[in-house]
mmCIF file of C-alpha atoms in Angstrom:
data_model
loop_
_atom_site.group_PDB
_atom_site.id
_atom_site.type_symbol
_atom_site.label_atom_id
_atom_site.label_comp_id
_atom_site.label_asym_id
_atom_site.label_seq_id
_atom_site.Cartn_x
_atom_site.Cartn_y
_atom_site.Cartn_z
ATOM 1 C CA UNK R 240 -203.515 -78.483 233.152
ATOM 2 C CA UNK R 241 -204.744 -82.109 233.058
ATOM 3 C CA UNK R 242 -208.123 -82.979 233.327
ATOM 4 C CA UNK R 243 -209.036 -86.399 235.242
ATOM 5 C CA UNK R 244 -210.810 -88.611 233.323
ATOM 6 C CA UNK R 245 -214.692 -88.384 232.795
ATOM 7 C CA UNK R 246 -216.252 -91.149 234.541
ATOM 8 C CA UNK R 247 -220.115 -91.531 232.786
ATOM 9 C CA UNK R 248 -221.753 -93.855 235.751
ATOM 10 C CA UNK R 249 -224.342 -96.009 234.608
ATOM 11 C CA UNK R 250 -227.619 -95.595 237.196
ATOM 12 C CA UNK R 251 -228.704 -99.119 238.070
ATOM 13 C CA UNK R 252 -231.868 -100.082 237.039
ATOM 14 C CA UNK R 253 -234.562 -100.224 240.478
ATOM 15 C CA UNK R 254 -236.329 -103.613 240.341
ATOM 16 C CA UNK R 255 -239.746 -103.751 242.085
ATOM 17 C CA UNK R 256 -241.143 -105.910 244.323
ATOM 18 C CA UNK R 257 -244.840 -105.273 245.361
ATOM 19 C CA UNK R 258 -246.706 -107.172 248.915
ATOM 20 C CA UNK R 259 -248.786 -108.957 248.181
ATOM 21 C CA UNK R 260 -252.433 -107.702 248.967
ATOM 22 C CA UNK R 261 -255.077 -109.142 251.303
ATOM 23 C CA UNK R 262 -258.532 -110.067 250.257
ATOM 24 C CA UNK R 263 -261.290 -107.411 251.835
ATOM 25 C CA UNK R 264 -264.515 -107.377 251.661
ATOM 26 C CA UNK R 265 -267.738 -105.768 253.670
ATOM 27 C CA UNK R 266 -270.881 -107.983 254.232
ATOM 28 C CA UNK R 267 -273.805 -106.194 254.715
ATOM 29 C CA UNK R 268 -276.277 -108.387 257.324
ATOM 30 C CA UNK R 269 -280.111 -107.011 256.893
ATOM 31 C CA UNK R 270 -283.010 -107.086 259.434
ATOM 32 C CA UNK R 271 -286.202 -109.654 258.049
ATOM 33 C CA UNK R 272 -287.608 -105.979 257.078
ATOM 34 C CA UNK R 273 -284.324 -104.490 254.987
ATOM 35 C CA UNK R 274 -283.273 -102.758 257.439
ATOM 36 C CA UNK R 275 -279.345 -102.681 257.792
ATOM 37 C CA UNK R 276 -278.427 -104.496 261.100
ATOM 38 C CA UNK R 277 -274.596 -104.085 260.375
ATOM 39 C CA UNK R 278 -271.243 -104.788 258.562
ATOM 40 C CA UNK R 279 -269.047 -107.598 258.957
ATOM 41 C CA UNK R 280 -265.786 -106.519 257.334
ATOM 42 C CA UNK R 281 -263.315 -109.405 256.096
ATOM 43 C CA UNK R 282 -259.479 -109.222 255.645
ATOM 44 C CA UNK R 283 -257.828 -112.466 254.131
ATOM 45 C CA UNK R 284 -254.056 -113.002 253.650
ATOM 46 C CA UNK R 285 -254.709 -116.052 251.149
ATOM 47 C CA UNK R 286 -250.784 -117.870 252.421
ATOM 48 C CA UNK R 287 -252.743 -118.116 255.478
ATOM 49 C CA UNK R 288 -255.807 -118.714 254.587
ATOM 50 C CA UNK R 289 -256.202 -121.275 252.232
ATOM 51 C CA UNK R 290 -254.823 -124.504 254.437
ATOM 52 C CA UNK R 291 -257.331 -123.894 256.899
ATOM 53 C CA UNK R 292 -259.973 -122.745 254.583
ATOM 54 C CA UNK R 293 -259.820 -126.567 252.873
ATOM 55 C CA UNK R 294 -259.854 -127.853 256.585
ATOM 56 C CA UNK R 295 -262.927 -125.727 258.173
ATOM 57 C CA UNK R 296 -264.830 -127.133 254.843
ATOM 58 C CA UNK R 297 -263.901 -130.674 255.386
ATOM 59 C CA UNK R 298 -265.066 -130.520 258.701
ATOM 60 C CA UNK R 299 -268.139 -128.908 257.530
ATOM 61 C CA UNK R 300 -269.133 -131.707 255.155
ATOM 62 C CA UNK R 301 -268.089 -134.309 257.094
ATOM 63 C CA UNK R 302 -270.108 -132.746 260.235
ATOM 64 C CA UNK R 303 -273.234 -132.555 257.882
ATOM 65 C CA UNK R 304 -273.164 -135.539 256.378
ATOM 66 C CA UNK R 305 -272.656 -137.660 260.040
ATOM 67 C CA UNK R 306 -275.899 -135.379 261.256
ATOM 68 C CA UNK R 307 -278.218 -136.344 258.957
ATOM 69 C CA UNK R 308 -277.625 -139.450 259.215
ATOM 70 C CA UNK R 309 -277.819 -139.896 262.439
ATOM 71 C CA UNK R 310 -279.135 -136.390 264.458
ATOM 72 C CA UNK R 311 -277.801 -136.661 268.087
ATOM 73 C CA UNK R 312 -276.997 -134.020 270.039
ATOM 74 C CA UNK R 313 -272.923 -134.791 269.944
ATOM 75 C CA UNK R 314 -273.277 -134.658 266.209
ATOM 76 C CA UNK R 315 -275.564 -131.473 265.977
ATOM 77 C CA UNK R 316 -273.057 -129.874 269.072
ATOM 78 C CA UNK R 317 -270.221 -131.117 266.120
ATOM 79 C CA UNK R 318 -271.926 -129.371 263.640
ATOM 80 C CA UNK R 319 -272.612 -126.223 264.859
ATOM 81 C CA UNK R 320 -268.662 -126.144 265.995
ATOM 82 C CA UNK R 321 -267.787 -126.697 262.422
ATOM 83 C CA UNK R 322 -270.110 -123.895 261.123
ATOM 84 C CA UNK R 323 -268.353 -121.225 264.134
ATOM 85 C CA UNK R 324 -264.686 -122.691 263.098
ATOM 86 C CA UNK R 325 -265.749 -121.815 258.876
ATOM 87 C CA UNK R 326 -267.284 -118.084 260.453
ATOM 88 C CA UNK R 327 -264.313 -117.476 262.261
ATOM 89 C CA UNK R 328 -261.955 -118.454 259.796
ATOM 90 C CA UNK R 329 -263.531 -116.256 257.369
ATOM 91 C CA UNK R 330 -265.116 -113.275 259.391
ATOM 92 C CA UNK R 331 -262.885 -113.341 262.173
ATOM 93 C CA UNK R 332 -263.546 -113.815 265.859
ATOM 94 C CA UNK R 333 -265.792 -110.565 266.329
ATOM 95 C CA UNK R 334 -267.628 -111.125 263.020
ATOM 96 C CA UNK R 335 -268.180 -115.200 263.709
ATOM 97 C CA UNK R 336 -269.717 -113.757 267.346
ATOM 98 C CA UNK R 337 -271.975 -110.782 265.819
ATOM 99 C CA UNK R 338 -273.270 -113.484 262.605
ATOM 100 C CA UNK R 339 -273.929 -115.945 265.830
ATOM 101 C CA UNK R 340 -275.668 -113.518 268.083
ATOM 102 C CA UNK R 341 -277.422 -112.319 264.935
ATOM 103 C CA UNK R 342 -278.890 -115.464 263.802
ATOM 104 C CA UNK R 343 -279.238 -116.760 267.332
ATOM 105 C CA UNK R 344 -277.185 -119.793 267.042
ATOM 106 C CA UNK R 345 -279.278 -121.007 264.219
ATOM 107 C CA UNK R 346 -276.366 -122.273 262.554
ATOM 108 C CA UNK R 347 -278.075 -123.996 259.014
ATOM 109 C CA UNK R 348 -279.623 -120.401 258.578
ATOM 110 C CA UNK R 349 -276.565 -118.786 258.855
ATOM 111 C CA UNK R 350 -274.608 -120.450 256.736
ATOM 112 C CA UNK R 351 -277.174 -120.829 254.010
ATOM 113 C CA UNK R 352 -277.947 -116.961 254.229
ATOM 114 C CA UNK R 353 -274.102 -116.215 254.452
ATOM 115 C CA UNK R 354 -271.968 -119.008 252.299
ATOM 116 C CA UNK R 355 -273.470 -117.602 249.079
ATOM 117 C CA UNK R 356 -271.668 -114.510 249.992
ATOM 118 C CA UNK R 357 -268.532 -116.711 250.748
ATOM 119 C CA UNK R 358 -268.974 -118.913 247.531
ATOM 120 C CA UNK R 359 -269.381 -115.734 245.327
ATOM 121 C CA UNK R 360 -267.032 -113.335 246.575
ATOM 122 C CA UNK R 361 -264.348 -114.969 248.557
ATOM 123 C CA UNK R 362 -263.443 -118.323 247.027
ATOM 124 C CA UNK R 363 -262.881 -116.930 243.561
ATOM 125 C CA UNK R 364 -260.520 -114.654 244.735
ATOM 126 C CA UNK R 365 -258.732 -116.850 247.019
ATOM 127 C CA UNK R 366 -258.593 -119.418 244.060
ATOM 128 C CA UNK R 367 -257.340 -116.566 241.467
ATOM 129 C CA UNK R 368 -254.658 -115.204 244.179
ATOM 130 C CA UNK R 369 -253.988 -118.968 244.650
ATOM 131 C CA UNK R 370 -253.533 -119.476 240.780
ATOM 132 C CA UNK R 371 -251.272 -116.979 240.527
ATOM 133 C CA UNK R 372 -248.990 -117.913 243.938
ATOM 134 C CA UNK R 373 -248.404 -121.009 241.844
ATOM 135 C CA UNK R 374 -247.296 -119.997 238.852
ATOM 136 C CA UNK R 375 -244.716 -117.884 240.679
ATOM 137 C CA UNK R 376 -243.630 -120.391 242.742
ATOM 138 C CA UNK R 377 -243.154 -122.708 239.421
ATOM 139 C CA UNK R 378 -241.223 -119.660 237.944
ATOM 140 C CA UNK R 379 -238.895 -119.487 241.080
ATOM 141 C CA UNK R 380 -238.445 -123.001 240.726
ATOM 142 C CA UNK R 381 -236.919 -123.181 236.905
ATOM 143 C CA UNK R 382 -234.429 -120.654 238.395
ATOM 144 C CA UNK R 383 -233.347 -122.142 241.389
ATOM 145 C CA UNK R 384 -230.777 -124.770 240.481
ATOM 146 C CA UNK R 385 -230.079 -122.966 237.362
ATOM 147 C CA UNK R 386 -225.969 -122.753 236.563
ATOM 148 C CA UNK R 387 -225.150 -118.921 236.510
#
């Protein structure tokens, strides 16, 4: 009786790959008397994010720096459509409406009450996830044109 050979297979080795998370975060908007008005929840894919983001704050300054010097109506309408454009961008359409209705369309209020919360808790993470999208991409790059 023959036996057929014994064939040891080798399992291959799974590699990993793991998506990429978004940013989230809840602000919390209080009444003048601490009393919780509501939540503004924020979801950030940083690949999309961060173009625009450096846009919106361009626009900002640029927007702020034309109204004080000169404080028309076109450049105060300009203004407050910069401060909507940075609230949407970073709260969304229904959050950007809700901060606005909130605050009454007293955009320089709003944005000094809420871009602490923006400067604090959002940029460092979209500059850390940022960080790190580079050095992968400058890994990937050594490897592609490499001779195999």
């Amino acid at each position: 009786m023959s036996r057929a050979p014994l064939l040891f297979l080798r399992r291959a080795k799974m590699y990993e790959i793991t998506r990429r998370s978004k940013i989230k975060e809840v602000l919390a908007v209080n009444n003048a008397d601490g009393s919780k008005a509501f939540e503004v929840p924020v979801e950030i894919n940083v690949d999309a994010f961060v173009g625009r983001w450096n846009k919106a704050r361009v626009a900002l300054a640029e927007a702020q720096a034309d109204l004080q010097a000169d404080k028309t109506d076109a450049k105060a309408q300009r203004y407050g459509e910069s401060v909507i454009a940075l609230m949407r961008l970073v709260f969304g359409d229904d959050g950007a409406e809700k901060l606005i209705d909130f605050y009454a369309k007293d955009y320089t209020e709003m944005l000094l009450d809420v871009f602490p919360f923006i400067a604090d808790r959002i940029v460092p993470q979209v500059n850390a996830a940022t960080d790190e999208r580079v050095k992968q991409l400058k890994k990937a790059a050594g490897i592609v044109g490499k001779r195999i």
